[in-house]
Short mmCIF file of the C-alpha atoms (twelve columns), coordinates in Angstrom:
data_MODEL
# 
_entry.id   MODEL 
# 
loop_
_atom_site.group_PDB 
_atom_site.id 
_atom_site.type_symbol 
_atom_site.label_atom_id 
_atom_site.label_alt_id 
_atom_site.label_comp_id 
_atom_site.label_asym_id 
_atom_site.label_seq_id 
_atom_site.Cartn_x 
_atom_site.Cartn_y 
_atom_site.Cartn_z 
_atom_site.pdbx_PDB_model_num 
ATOM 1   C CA . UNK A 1   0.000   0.000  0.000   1 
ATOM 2   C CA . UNK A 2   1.086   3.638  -0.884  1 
ATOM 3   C CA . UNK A 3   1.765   5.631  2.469   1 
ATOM 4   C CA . UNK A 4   0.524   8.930  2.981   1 
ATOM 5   C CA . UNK A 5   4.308   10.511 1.541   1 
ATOM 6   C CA . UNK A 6   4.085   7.967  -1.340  1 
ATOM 7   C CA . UNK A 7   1.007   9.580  -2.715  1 
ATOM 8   C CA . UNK A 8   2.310   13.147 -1.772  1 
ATOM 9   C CA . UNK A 9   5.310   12.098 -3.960  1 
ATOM 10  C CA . UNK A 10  3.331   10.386 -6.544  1 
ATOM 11  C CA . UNK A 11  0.894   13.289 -6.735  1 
ATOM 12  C CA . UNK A 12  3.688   15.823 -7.072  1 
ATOM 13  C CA . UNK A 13  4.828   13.669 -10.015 1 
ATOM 14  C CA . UNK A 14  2.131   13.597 -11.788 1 
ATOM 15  C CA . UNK A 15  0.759   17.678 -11.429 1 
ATOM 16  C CA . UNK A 16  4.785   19.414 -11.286 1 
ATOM 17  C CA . UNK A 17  5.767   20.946 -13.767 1 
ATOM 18  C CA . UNK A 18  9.268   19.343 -15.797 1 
ATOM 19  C CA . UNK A 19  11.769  21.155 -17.030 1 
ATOM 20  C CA . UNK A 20  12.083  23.509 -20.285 1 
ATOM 21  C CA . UNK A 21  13.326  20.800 -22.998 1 
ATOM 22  C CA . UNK A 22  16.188  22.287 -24.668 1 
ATOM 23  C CA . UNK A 23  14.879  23.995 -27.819 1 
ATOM 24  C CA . UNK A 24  16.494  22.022 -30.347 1 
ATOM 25  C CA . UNK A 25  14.860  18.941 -29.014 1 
ATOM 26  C CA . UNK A 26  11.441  20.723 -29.714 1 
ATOM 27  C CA . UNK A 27  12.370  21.685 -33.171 1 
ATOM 28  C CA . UNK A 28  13.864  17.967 -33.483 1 
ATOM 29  C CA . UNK A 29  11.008  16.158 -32.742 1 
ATOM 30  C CA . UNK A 30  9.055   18.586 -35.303 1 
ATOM 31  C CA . UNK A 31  11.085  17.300 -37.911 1 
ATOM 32  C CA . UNK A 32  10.539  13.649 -36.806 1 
ATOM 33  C CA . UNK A 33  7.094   13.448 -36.910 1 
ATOM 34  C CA . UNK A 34  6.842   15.698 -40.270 1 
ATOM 35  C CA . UNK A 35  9.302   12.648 -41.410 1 
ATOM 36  C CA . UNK A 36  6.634   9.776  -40.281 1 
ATOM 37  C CA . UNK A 37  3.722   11.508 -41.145 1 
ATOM 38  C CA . UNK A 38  5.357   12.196 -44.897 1 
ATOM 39  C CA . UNK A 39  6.475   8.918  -45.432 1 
ATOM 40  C CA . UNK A 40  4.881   5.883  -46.652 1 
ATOM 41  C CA . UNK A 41  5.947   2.865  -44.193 1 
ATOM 42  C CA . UNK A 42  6.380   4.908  -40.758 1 
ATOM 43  C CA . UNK A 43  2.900   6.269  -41.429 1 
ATOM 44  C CA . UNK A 44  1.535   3.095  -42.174 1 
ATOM 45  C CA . UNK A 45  2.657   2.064  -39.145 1 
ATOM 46  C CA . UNK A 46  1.698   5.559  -36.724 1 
ATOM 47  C CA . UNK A 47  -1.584  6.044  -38.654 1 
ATOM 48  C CA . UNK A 48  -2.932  3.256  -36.076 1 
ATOM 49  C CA . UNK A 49  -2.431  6.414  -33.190 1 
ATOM 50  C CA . UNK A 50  -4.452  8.858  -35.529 1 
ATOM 51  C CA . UNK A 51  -7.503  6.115  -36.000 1 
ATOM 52  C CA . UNK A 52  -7.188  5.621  -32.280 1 
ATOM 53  C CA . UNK A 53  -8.144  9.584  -31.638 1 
ATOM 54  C CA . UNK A 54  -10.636 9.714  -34.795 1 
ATOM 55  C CA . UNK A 55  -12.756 7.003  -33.677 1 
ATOM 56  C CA . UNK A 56  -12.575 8.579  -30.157 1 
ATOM 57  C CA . UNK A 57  -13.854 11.523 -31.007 1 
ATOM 58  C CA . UNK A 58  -16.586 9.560  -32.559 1 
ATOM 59  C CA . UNK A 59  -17.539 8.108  -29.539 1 
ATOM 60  C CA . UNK A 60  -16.991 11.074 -27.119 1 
ATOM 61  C CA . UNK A 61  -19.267 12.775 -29.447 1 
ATOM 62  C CA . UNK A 62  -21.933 10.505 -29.293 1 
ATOM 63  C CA . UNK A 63  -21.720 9.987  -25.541 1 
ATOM 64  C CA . UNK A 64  -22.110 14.024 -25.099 1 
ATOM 65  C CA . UNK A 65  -24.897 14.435 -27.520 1 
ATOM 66  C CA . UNK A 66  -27.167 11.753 -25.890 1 
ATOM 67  C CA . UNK A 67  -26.304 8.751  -28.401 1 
ATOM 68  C CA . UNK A 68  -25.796 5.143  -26.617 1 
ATOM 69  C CA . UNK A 69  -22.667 3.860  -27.746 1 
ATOM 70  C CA . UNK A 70  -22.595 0.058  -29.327 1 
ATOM 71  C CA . UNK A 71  -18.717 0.082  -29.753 1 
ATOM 72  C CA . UNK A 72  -15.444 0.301  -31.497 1 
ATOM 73  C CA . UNK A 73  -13.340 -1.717 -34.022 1 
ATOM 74  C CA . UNK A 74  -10.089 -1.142 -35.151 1 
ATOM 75  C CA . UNK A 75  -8.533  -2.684 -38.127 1 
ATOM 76  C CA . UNK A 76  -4.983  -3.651 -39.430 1 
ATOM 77  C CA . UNK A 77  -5.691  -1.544 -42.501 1 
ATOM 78  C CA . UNK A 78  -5.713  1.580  -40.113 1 
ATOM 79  C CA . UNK A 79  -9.456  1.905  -40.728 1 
ATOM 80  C CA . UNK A 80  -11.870 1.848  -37.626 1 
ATOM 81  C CA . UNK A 81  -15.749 1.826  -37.013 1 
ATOM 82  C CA . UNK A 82  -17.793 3.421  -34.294 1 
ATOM 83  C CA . UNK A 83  -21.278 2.583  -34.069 1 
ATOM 84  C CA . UNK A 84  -23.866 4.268  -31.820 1 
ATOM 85  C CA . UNK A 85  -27.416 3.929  -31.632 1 
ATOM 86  C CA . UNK A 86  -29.970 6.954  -31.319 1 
ATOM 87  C CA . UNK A 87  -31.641 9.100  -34.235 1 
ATOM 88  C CA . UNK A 88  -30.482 8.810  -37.353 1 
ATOM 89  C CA . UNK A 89  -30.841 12.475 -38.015 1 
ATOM 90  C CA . UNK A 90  -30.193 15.433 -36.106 1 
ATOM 91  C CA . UNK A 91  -27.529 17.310 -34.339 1 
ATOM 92  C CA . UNK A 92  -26.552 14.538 -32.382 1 
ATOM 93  C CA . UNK A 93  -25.797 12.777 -35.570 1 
ATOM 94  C CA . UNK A 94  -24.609 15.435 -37.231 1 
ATOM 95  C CA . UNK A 95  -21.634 16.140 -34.791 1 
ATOM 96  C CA . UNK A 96  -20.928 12.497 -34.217 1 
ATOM 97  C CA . UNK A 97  -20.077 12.469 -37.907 1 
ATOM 98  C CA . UNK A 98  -18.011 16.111 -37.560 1 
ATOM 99  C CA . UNK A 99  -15.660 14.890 -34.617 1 
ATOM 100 C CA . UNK A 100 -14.088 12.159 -36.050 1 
ATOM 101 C CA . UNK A 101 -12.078 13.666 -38.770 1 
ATOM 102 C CA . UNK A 102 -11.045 16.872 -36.028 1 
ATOM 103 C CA . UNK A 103 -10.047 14.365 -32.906 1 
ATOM 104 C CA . UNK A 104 -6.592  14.037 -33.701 1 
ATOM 105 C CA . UNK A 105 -5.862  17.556 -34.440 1 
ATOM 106 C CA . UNK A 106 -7.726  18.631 -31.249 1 
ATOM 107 C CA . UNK A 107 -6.464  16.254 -29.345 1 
ATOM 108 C CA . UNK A 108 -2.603  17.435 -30.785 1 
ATOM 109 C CA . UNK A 109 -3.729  20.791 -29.787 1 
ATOM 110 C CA . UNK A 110 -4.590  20.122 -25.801 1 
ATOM 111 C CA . UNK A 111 -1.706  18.219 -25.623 1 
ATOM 112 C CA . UNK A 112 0.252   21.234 -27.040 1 
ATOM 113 C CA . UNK A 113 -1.728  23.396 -24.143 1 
ATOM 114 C CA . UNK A 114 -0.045  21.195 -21.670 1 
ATOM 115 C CA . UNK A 115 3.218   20.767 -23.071 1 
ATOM 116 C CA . UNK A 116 3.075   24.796 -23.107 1 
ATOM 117 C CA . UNK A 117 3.348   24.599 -19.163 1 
ATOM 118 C CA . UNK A 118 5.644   21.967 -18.644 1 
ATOM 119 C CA . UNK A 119 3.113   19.275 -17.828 1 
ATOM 120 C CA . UNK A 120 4.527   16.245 -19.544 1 
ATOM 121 C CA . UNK A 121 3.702   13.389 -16.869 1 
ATOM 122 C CA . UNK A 122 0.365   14.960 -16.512 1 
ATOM 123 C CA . UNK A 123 0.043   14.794 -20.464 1 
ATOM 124 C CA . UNK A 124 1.117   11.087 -20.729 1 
ATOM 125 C CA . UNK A 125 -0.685  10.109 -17.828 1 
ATOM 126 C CA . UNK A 126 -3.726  11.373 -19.064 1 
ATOM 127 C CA . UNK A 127 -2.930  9.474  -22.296 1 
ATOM 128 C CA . UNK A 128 -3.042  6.301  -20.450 1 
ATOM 129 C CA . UNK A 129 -6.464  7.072  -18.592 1 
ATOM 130 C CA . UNK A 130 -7.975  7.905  -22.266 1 
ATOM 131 C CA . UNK A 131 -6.731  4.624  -23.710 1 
ATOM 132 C CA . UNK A 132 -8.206  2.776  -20.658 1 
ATOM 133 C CA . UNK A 133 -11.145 4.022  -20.993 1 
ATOM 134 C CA . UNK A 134 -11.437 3.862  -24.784 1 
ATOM 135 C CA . UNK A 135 -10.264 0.181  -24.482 1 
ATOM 136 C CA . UNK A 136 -13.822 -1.129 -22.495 1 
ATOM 137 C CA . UNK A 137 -15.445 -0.081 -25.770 1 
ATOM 138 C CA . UNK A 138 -13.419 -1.699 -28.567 1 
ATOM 139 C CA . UNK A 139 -15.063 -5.108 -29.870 1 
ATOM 140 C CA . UNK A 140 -12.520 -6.549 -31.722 1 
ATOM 141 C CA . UNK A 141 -8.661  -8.234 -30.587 1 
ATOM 142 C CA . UNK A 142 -6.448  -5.817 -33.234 1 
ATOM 143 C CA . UNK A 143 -8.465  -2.938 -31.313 1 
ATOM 144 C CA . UNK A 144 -8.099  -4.235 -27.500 1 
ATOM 145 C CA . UNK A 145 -3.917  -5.297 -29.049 1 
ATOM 146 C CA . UNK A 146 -3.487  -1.650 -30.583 1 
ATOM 147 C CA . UNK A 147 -4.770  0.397  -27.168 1 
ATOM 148 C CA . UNK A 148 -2.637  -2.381 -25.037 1 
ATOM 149 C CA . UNK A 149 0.556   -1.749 -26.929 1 
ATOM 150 C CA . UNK A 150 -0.284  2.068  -27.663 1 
ATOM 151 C CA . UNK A 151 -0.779  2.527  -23.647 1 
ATOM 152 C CA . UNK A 152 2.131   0.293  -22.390 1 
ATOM 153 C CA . UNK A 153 4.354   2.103  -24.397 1 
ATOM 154 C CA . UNK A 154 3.055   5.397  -23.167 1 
ATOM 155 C CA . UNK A 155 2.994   4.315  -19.475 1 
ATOM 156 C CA . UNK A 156 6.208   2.824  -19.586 1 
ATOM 157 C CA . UNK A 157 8.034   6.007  -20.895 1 
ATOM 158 C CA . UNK A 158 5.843   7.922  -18.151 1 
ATOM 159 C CA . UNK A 159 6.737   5.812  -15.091 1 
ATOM 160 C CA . UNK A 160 10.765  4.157  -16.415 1 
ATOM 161 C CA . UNK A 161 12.442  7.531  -18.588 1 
ATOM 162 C CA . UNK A 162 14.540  10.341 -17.323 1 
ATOM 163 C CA . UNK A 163 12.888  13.939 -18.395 1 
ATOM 164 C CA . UNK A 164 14.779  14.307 -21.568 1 
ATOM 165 C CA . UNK A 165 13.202  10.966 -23.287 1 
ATOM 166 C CA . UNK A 166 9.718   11.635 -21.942 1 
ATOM 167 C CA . UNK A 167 10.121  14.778 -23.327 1 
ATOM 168 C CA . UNK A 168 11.040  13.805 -26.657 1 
ATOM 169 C CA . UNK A 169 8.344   11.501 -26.580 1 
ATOM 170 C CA . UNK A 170 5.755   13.705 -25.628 1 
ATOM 171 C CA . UNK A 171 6.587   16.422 -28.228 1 
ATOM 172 C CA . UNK A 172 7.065   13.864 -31.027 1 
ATOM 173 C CA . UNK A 173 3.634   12.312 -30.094 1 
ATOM 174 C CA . UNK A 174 1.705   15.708 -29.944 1 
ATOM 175 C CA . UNK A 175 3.655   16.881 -33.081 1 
ATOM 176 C CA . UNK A 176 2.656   13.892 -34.825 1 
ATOM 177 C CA . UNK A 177 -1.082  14.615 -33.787 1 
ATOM 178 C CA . UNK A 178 -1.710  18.162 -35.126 1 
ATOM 179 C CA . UNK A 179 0.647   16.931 -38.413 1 
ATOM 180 C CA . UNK A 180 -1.054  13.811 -38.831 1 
ATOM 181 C CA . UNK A 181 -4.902  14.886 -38.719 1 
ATOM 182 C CA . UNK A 182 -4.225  16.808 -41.974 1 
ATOM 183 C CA . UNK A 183 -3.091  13.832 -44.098 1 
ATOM 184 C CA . UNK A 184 -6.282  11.732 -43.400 1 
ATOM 185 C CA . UNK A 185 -8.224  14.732 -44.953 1 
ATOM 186 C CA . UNK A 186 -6.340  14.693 -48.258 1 
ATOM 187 C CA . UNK A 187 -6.184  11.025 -48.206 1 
ATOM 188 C CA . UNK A 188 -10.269 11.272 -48.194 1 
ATOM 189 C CA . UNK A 189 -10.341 13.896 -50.884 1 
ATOM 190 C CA . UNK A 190 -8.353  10.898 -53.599 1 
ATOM 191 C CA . UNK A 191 -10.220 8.427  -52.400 1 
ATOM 192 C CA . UNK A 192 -13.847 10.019 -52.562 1 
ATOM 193 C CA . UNK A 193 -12.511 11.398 -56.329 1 
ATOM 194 C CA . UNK A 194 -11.439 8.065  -57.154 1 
ATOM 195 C CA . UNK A 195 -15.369 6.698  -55.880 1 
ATOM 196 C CA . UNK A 196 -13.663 4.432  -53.313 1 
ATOM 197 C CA . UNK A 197 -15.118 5.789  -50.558 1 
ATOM 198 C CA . UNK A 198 -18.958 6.487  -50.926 1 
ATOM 199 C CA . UNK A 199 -19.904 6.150  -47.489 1 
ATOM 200 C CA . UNK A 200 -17.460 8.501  -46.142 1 
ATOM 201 C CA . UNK A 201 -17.864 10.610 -42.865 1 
ATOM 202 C CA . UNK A 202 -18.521 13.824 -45.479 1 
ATOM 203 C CA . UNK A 203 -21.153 11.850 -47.459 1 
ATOM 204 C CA . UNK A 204 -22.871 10.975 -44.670 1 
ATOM 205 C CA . UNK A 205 -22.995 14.500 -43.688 1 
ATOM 206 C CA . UNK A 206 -23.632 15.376 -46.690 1 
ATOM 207 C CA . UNK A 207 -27.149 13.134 -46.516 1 
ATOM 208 C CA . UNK A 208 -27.879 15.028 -43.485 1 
ATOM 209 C CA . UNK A 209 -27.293 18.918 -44.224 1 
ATOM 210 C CA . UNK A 210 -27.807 20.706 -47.293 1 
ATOM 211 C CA . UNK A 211 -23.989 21.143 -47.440 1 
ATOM 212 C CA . UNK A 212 -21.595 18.620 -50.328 1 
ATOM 213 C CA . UNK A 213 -19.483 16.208 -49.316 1 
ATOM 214 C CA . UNK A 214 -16.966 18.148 -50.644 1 
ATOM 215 C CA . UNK A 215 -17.855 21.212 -48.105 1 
ATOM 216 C CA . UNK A 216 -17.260 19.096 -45.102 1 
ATOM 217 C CA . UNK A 217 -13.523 17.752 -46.688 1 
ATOM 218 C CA . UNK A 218 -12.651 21.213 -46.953 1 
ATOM 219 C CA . UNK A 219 -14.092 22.018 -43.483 1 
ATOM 220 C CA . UNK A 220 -12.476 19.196 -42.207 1 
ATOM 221 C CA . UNK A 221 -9.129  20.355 -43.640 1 
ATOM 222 C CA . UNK A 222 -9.498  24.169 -42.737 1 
ATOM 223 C CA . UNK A 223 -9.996  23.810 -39.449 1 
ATOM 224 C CA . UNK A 224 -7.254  21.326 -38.892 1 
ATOM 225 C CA . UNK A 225 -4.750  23.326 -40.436 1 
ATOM 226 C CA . UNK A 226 -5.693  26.481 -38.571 1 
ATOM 227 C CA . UNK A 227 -5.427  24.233 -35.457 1 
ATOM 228 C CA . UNK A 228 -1.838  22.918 -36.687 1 
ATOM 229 C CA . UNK A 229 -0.757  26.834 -36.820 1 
ATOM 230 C CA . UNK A 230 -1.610  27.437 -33.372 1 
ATOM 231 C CA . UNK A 231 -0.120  24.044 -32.095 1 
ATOM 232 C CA . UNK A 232 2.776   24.936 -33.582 1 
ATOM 233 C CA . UNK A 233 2.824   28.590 -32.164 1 
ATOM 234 C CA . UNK A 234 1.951   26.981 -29.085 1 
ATOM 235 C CA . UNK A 235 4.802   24.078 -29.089 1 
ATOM 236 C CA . UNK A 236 7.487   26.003 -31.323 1 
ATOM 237 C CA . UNK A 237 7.303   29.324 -30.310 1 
ATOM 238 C CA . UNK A 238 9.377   29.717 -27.227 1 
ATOM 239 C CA . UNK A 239 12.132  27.750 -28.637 1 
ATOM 240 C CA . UNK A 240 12.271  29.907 -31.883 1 
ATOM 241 C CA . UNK A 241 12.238  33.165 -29.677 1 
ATOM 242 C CA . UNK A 242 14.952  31.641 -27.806 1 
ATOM 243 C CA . UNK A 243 17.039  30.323 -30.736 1 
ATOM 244 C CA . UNK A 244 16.835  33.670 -32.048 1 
ATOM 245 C CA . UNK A 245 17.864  36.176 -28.747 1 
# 
């Protein structure tokens, strides 16, 4: 059993703040997840993280708007499914459909909030929690396999690594985040010209509002890349100012 200074340590831990990384290591780890995210075979691999957060926000969005949630699946292709029962119209619906192409980015951006004040435990701690919880709603073994390898990992580099790696980590996971949920939205855009993909988040929406499909991919894509900018300014600012004094 933890003792009452255990917990006072472990709290401490997990709510201090760490120290500044050195700015190069911010800028690095830029660089690193612009490389995976750009590349065929490392995003193949990573895109598994950014189906992870777009099928969360599915779910978080149907939980807040009233929806009953049936479950997730997530696939070795890197595709997932959310279903959720309720009205099959509506707002509730309607922003079910919106979230899931916006998680990652979003979720890139609050952990680029936190990572603005030092709170990397906190930030991969809070990881962890998210995964746990996500993982009593996946119904299928690649899902439960991906969230128990995606949170180990995390965990381990919270509770085992010096500053400096969980750093890294942290940065290069966030950076990959607000990089990453702009690809998905031009891989949509080929796919949807191609007619691959008729049933599409956008054409659902599409069926719903009196906006296109191709309104929401652009929607989609706007508002992610306004939310990379202020990641970035969020993440990469004080290291630029302080590269440059």
């Amino acid at each position: 059993m933890f003792s009452i200074d255990g917990l006072t340590t472990l709290w401490d831990r997990l709510l201090g703040a760490q120290p500044d990384p050195p700015p190069l290591l911010l800028l690095g780890t830029a660089v690193v997840a612009l490389v995976v995210v750009a590349t065929r075979t490392p995003w193949r691999i990573a895109r598994n993280a950014v189906t992870i957060a777009h099928e969360g926000g599915h779910a978080l969005a149907a939980l807040l708007t009233g929806r009953k949630l049936r479950g997730i699946r997530l696939h070795s292709d890197t595709s997932g499914l959310t279903l959720s029962a309720g009205r099959p119209t509506g707002p509730g619906m309607i922003l079910t459909l919106l979230a899931g192409y916006l998680a990652p980015s979003l979720v890139g951006l609050a952990g680029a909030w936190l990572l603005g004040g030092n709170r990397i435990t906190l930030l991969l701690w809070i990881t962890v929690a998210l995964l746990l919880a996500m993982l009593f709603m996946i119904r299928n073994v690649f899902g439960i396999l991906s969230l128990l390898v995606t949170g180990g990992i995390v965990l381990a580099v919270s509770w085992y690594a010096d500053p400096q790696v969980q750093a890294a980590f942290a940065y290069t996971g966030v950076w990959f985040l607000l990089l990453g949920g702009v690809r998905p939205v031009g891989e949509l855009h080929t796919l949807r010209r191609w007619g691959r993909l008729p049933e599409s988040d956008a054409d659902q929406l599409a069926r719903l509002t009196p906006f296109p499909a191709l309104f929401w991919v652009g929607l989609f894509g706007l508002v992610n890349l306004l939310v990379l900018a202020v990641g970035a300014a969020l993440l990469a600012g004080p290291a630029l100012t302080d590269l440059l004094a």
